[in-house]
Coordinates of C-alpha atoms in Angstrom, one line a residue:
M163 CA -19.5 -11.2 -13.2
F164 CA -20.3 -8.6 -11.2
H165 CA -16.9 -8.6 -9.3
D166 CA -15.4 -7.4 -13.0
L167 CA -16.2 -4.1 -12.2
F168 CA -13.7 -3.8 -9.6
T169 CA -10.8 -4.7 -11.7
T170 CA -11.2 -1.9 -13.4
P171 CA -10.3 1.7 -12.4
S172 CA -13.4 4.1 -10.9
K173 CA -14.5 7.1 -13.4
S174 CA -15.0 9.2 -9.9
R175 CA -12.3 11.9 -9.5
K176 CA -8.9 11.3 -7.6
L177 CA -9.0 10.3 -4.2
P178 CA -7.6 12.8 -1.4
K179 CA -4.5 11.7 0.2
S180 CA -4.8 9.5 3.5
I181 CA -4.8 11.2 7.1
P182 CA -3.7 9.7 10.3
V183 CA -5.9 8.0 12.3
T184 CA -8.9 8.4 10.4
L185 CA -9.5 6.1 7.5
S186 CA -12.9 6.7 6.3
T187 CA -16.4 8.4 7.1
R188 CA -19.6 6.5 6.1
I189 CA -23.0 7.4 7.1
R190 CA -26.3 5.3 6.7
L191 CA -29.8 5.7 6.6
A192 CA -32.5 3.0 7.5
R193 CA -35.7 3.3 5.6
N194 CA -38.7 1.1 5.2
L195 CA -41.6 1.5 2.6
R196 CA -45.0 2.5 4.4
E197 CA -47.2 -0.4 2.5
F198 CA -45.1 -3.3 3.3
P199 CA -44.3 -5.3 6.4
F200 CA -40.1 -5.3 7.5
P201 CA -38.4 -7.7 5.6
G202 CA -38.0 -10.0 8.3
R203 CA -41.8 -10.7 8.7
A204 CA -42.6 -10.4 4.7
E205 CA -43.6 -13.3 2.5
T206 CA -41.1 -13.8 -0.3
S207 CA -43.6 -12.1 -2.6
Q208 CA -43.7 -9.2 -0.9
K209 CA -40.2 -9.1 -0.8
R210 CA -39.6 -9.0 -4.2
A211 CA -42.2 -6.4 -5.0
V212 CA -40.5 -4.0 -2.7
L213 CA -37.3 -5.3 -4.1
T214 CA -38.9 -4.5 -7.6
K215 CA -40.5 -1.3 -6.5
C216 CA -37.0 0.4 -4.8
M217 CA -34.9 -0.4 -8.1
D218 CA -37.5 1.4 -10.2
A219 CA -37.6 4.3 -7.5
L220 CA -33.6 4.0 -7.8
S221 CA -33.2 3.8 -10.9
V222 CA -34.5 7.5 -11.7
V223 CA -32.4 9.6 -8.7
K224 CA -29.8 11.7 -9.5
G225 CA -26.5 10.6 -8.9
L226 CA -27.7 7.1 -9.3
S227 CA -28.6 7.4 -12.8
D228 CA -25.3 5.3 -14.1
S229 CA -25.5 2.9 -11.0
F230 CA -24.8 -0.8 -10.8
S231 CA -28.2 -2.9 -9.8
V232 CA -27.9 -6.8 -9.1
E233 CA -30.1 -9.4 -6.6
V234 CA -27.9 -10.6 -3.9
D235 CA -29.0 -14.2 -5.2
D236 CA -27.3 -13.1 -8.7
L237 CA -24.0 -12.9 -7.2
S238 CA -21.4 -15.6 -6.4
E239 CA -20.1 -16.2 -2.9
L240 CA -16.7 -14.4 -4.1
D241 CA -18.8 -11.7 -5.4
R242 CA -20.6 -11.1 -2.0
Q243 CA -17.4 -11.6 0.2
I244 CA -15.5 -8.7 -2.2
L245 CA -18.5 -6.4 -1.4
V246 CA -18.6 -7.0 2.3
E247 CA -14.5 -6.6 2.5
K248 CA -15.5 -3.2 0.7
H249 CA -17.3 -2.2 3.2
L250 CA -20.2 -1.8 0.7
I251 CA -22.6 -4.0 2.0
S252 CA -23.3 -6.0 5.3
P253 CA -22.5 -9.5 6.2
E254 CA -26.0 -10.3 6.8
L255 CA -26.9 -9.1 3.5
S256 CA -24.3 -11.0 1.8
Q257 CA -26.3 -14.5 3.5
V258 CA -29.5 -13.4 2.2
E259 CA -30.5 -15.8 -0.2
E260 CA -34.1 -14.1 -1.9
G261 CA -35.8 -11.0 -2.6
S262 CA -32.7 -8.8 -2.0
G263 CA -30.7 -6.4 -3.7
I264 CA -27.8 -4.0 -4.2
V265 CA -27.6 -0.7 -6.1
L266 CA -24.3 0.8 -6.2
S267 CA -23.1 4.4 -7.9
E268 CA -20.5 4.5 -10.5
D269 CA -18.0 6.1 -8.2
R270 CA -18.6 3.2 -5.9
N271 CA -19.0 5.8 -2.6
C272 CA -22.7 4.8 -2.5
C273 CA -24.2 1.5 -2.0
I274 CA -27.9 1.0 -1.1
M275 CA -29.1 -2.2 0.4
I276 CA -32.6 -3.8 -0.5
N277 CA -34.6 -5.8 2.1
E278 CA -31.5 -6.4 4.5
E279 CA -32.7 -6.2 8.1
D280 CA -34.9 -2.8 6.8
H281 CA -36.0 -2.2 3.3
L282 CA -33.7 0.1 2.6
R283 CA -30.3 0.8 3.8
I284 CA -28.5 4.0 2.2
Q285 CA -24.8 4.1 2.4
V286 CA -22.8 6.6 1.5
L287 CA -18.8 6.4 2.2
R288 CA -15.9 8.7 1.3
P289 CA -12.0 8.4 2.4
G290 CA -10.8 10.7 5.3
L291 CA -12.9 12.3 7.7
D292 CA -15.8 14.3 5.6
F293 CA -18.8 14.2 7.7
G294 CA -20.0 17.1 5.9
S295 CA -19.7 16.0 2.3
V296 CA -21.1 12.6 2.9
W297 CA -24.3 13.8 4.8
K298 CA -24.7 16.3 2.1
L299 CA -25.0 13.4 -0.2
A300 CA -26.5 10.8 1.8
D301 CA -29.4 13.4 2.7
A302 CA -29.6 14.4 -1.0
L303 CA -30.3 10.8 -2.1
D304 CA -32.4 10.5 0.7
T305 CA -34.5 13.0 -0.5
G306 CA -34.4 11.8 -4.1
I307 CA -35.8 8.5 -3.1
E308 CA -38.5 9.9 -1.0
S309 CA -39.8 11.6 -3.5
A310 CA -40.9 8.2 -5.4
I311 CA -41.8 6.1 -2.2
S312 CA -43.9 6.7 0.7
Y313 CA -41.6 6.1 3.6
A314 CA -42.9 4.4 6.8
Y315 CA -42.9 7.3 9.1
D316 CA -44.2 8.4 12.8
G317 CA -44.9 12.2 13.8
E318 CA -43.7 11.3 16.9
L319 CA -41.3 8.6 16.8
G320 CA -39.5 9.3 13.3
F321 CA -38.6 6.7 10.7
L322 CA -39.7 3.4 11.6
T323 CA -37.6 0.0 11.3
A324 CA -37.6 -3.1 11.6
C325 CA -35.0 -3.1 15.0
P326 CA -35.9 -0.1 17.5
T327 CA -32.4 0.9 17.8
N328 CA -32.3 2.4 14.8
L329 CA -36.0 4.1 15.4
G330 CA -36.0 8.2 15.0
T331 CA -33.2 9.6 12.7
G332 CA -32.2 5.9 11.3
M333 CA -29.1 7.1 10.8
R334 CA -25.7 5.2 11.7
A335 CA -22.7 7.8 11.2
S336 CA -19.4 6.6 11.5
V337 CA -15.8 6.7 11.2
M338 CA -12.8 3.7 10.8
M339 CA -10.0 4.8 12.9
H340 CA -6.7 3.0 13.0
L341 CA -5.6 3.1 16.8
P342 CA -2.1 1.4 16.8
G343 CA -0.9 3.9 20.3
L344 CA -4.0 3.0 22.4
V345 CA -3.7 -0.7 21.4
M346 CA 0.2 -0.8 22.1
S347 CA -0.4 1.2 25.5
K348 CA -3.0 -0.8 26.5
N349 CA -5.5 2.0 26.6
M350 CA -8.3 1.2 24.2
D351 CA -10.2 -0.7 26.7
K352 CA -10.4 2.8 28.9
V353 CA -11.3 4.8 25.7
I354 CA -14.0 2.0 24.8
N355 CA -15.6 2.3 28.1
A356 CA -15.8 6.2 28.3
V357 CA -17.5 6.5 24.5
N358 CA -20.1 4.1 25.5
Q359 CA -21.1 6.3 28.4
L360 CA -21.5 8.9 25.7
G361 CA -23.7 6.4 23.4
I362 CA -20.9 6.1 21.4
A363 CA -20.3 2.4 19.9
V364 CA -17.0 1.0 19.1
R365 CA -16.8 -1.9 16.9
G366 CA -14.6 -4.0 14.8
L367 CA -13.3 -3.4 11.3
F368 CA -16.2 -5.2 9.8
G369 CA -18.8 -4.2 12.2
E370 CA -20.4 -5.7 15.1
G371 CA -18.7 -8.9 16.5
S372 CA -15.7 -8.4 14.0
D373 CA -12.1 -8.3 15.3
A374 CA -9.8 -5.0 15.4
N375 CA -7.6 -6.2 13.1
G376 CA -4.5 -3.8 12.3
S377 CA -5.9 -1.8 15.0
I378 CA -8.8 -0.6 13.3
F379 CA -12.2 0.6 14.6
Q380 CA -15.4 1.3 13.6
I381 CA -16.5 3.8 15.9
S382 CA -20.6 5.6 15.6
N383 CA -23.7 6.7 17.0
Q384 CA -25.7 4.7 19.3
Q385 CA -28.5 6.6 19.7
T386 CA -30.7 7.3 16.9
L387 CA -33.8 8.7 18.8
G388 CA -34.6 12.0 20.0
E389 CA -31.8 14.0 18.3
S390 CA -31.7 15.6 14.8
E391 CA -29.1 13.9 12.5
T392 CA -27.1 17.3 13.1
A393 CA -27.0 16.8 16.8
I394 CA -25.9 13.5 16.2
I395 CA -23.0 14.2 13.8
E396 CA -21.7 17.2 15.8
R397 CA -21.8 15.0 19.0
L398 CA -19.9 12.2 17.3
D399 CA -17.4 14.6 15.5
S400 CA -16.6 16.2 19.1
T401 CA -15.9 12.6 20.5
L402 CA -13.6 11.6 17.3
K403 CA -11.5 14.7 17.3
N404 CA -10.5 14.1 21.5
I405 CA -10.2 10.1 20.4
V406 CA -7.7 11.4 17.9
R407 CA -5.8 13.4 20.4
Q408 CA -5.7 10.4 22.8
E409 CA -4.3 8.7 20.0
N410 CA -1.7 11.1 19.0
F411 CA -0.7 11.4 23.2
A412 CA -0.5 7.7 23.2
R413 CA 1.7 7.7 20.0
E414 CA 4.3 10.2 21.4
K415 CA 4.4 8.2 25.1
L416 CA 5.3 5.4 23.3
L417 CA 8.1 7.0 21.5
Q418 CA 9.5 8.6 24.3
D419 CA 9.3 6.0 26.6
D420 CA 10.4 2.9 24.5
G421 CA 10.9 4.0 21.1
V422 CA 13.8 1.8 20.3
R423 CA 11.2 -1.2 21.1
L424 CA 8.2 0.9 18.8
M425 CA 10.9 1.6 15.9
D426 CA 12.3 -2.2 16.2
K427 CA 8.2 -3.3 15.6
M428 CA 8.1 -0.8 12.6
S429 CA 11.2 -1.7 10.9
R430 CA 10.2 -5.9 11.1
A431 CA 7.2 -4.6 9.7
V432 CA 8.6 -3.6 6.5
G433 CA 10.9 -6.1 6.2
N434 CA 8.3 -9.2 6.7
L435 CA 6.5 -7.2 3.9
K436 CA 9.3 -7.5 2.0
T437 CA 10.5 -11.2 1.8
C438 CA 7.4 -12.9 3.1
Y439 CA 6.6 -16.0 1.5
L440 CA 3.5 -17.1 3.6
M441 CA 1.4 -14.7 5.3
Q442 CA -2.4 -14.8 7.0
S443 CA -4.7 -11.9 6.7
S444 CA -4.5 -10.8 10.3
E445 CA -0.7 -10.9 10.0
A446 CA -0.5 -8.9 7.1
M447 CA -2.9 -6.6 8.9
D448 CA -0.8 -5.8 11.7
C449 CA 2.5 -5.5 9.6
L450 CA 0.3 -2.9 7.5
S451 CA -0.8 -0.8 10.7
L452 CA 3.0 -0.8 11.9
V453 CA 3.9 0.8 8.2
R454 CA 0.7 3.2 8.2
L455 CA 2.1 4.0 11.9
A456 CA 5.7 4.5 10.5
S457 CA 4.2 7.0 7.9
D458 CA 2.6 9.1 10.2
F459 CA 5.4 9.6 12.5
G460 CA 7.3 10.5 9.3
M461 CA 10.0 7.7 9.1
L462 CA 8.4 6.4 5.9
P463 CA 7.0 8.5 2.9
E464 CA 3.9 9.5 2.8
K465 CA 3.1 7.1 0.2
Y466 CA 3.5 4.4 2.2
R467 CA 0.3 5.4 4.0
N468 CA -1.9 5.2 0.9
L469 CA -0.4 1.8 0.2
A470 CA -1.1 0.7 3.7
D471 CA -5.0 2.0 3.3
R472 CA -5.3 -0.3 -0.1
M473 CA -3.5 -3.3 1.0
F474 CA -6.1 -3.4 4.2
I475 CA -8.4 -4.6 1.6
E476 CA -6.4 -6.1 -1.0
V477 CA -5.0 -8.9 1.6
Q478 CA -8.5 -10.0 2.5
P479 CA -9.2 -13.4 1.8
G480 CA -12.2 -12.4 -1.3
H481 CA -9.6 -9.6 -2.9
V482 CA -7.0 -12.2 -3.2
Q483 CA -9.1 -14.8 -5.0
L484 CA -10.3 -11.8 -7.1
S485 CA -6.9 -11.1 -8.3
A486 CA -6.2 -14.8 -9.0
G487 CA -9.3 -14.9 -11.0
K488 CA -10.7 -17.8 -9.4
P489 CA -11.7 -19.2 -5.8
V490 CA -8.3 -20.3 -4.2
E491 CA -8.1 -22.3 -0.7
A492 CA -7.0 -20.8 2.2
G493 CA -3.4 -22.1 2.5
F494 CA -2.8 -21.3 -1.3
R495 CA -4.5 -17.5 -0.3
D496 CA -1.4 -17.2 2.1
S497 CA 1.3 -17.6 -0.8
L498 CA -0.6 -15.3 -3.0
R499 CA -1.0 -12.5 -0.2
A500 CA 2.9 -12.9 0.1
E501 CA 3.4 -12.5 -3.2
L502 CA 1.4 -9.2 -3.7
L503 CA 2.9 -7.8 -0.5
R504 CA 6.7 -8.8 -1.6
K505 CA 5.7 -7.1 -5.1
E506 CA 4.3 -4.0 -3.4
F507 CA 6.5 -3.1 -1.4
L508 CA 9.6 -4.2 -2.9
R509 CA 11.4 -0.7 -3.3
A510 CA 10.0 0.2 0.3
P511 CA 13.1 1.8 2.2
Q512 CA 14.5 1.2 5.9
I513 CA 12.6 3.0 8.3
D514 CA 14.2 6.4 9.0
P515 CA 14.6 7.2 12.8
S516 CA 15.4 11.3 12.3
P517 CA 11.9 11.9 12.4
A518 CA 12.0 10.6 16.4
A519 CA 15.1 12.1 17.2
G520 CA 13.6 15.7 16.2

């Protein structure tokens, strides 16, 4: 099965250490073929023609020669769920029944969706805050694909897309951020309102309409028309750096104003993860968020930040079933999730309050 490839380690270089606040960086480019209607208006035969043309073109693009390719309707429901949880495909693509496909690079840092809302959605993801290398790779892939496919492009409007909000560069640059300080200090709504005025969108863990479980937010540009890719990235990067400063200030203020209560929350989270026998994914996310926060404060070893980041994905329903090797009912998933967390946090130490005192 397609999800079997996720049970073996990637051959990519060793991942960088996780950092406070910023979990990952993503750039997504929307592109369409000039000679075909958009997927939402295409006949099944036209979608299949697009799928074949794109698959053939992608197979010879530098960086994708050893990639995995699959049609969406050949994937099980569990396969699709796992790919959504890894942020490799959109929830929308997971619901498509015919004429769509996925090309996933060997290092799993790049996933190209075929016949989602647009003919092509080119996505590059990396841990941490890394717009430079992410944009460089996305641009190189885009150039390679364009050498084999004629894009729908207008001299004034830029890249033509199914939704007008993607018109122009067709680019969405986004960062996944961990913002418990702003959430606990009840300042997150103010930040969202402020950045919305700057043309920046704030969404939940799995994008539009999803919840921000674990105080994790996806922050991205809204404007794609009238700005270059470089200008969009620079403007977003400046906004994100300001959010990081506000988050760090909120954390320090929480520690100063009510440090005992905050340390109690973090300590209880570690205790819950070490001893739980039933845990829903939302509760797990909240506990892992507090573990990550404790590591950022230096109250837990740094390796627990890395562990929290890995568990953010592995506690999701699809991944719990992947670990079990079969589909599992929701109630039993809570038991399996708890078993996984007990094992991973078995040797977790108590919270060390001394960094706060310093």
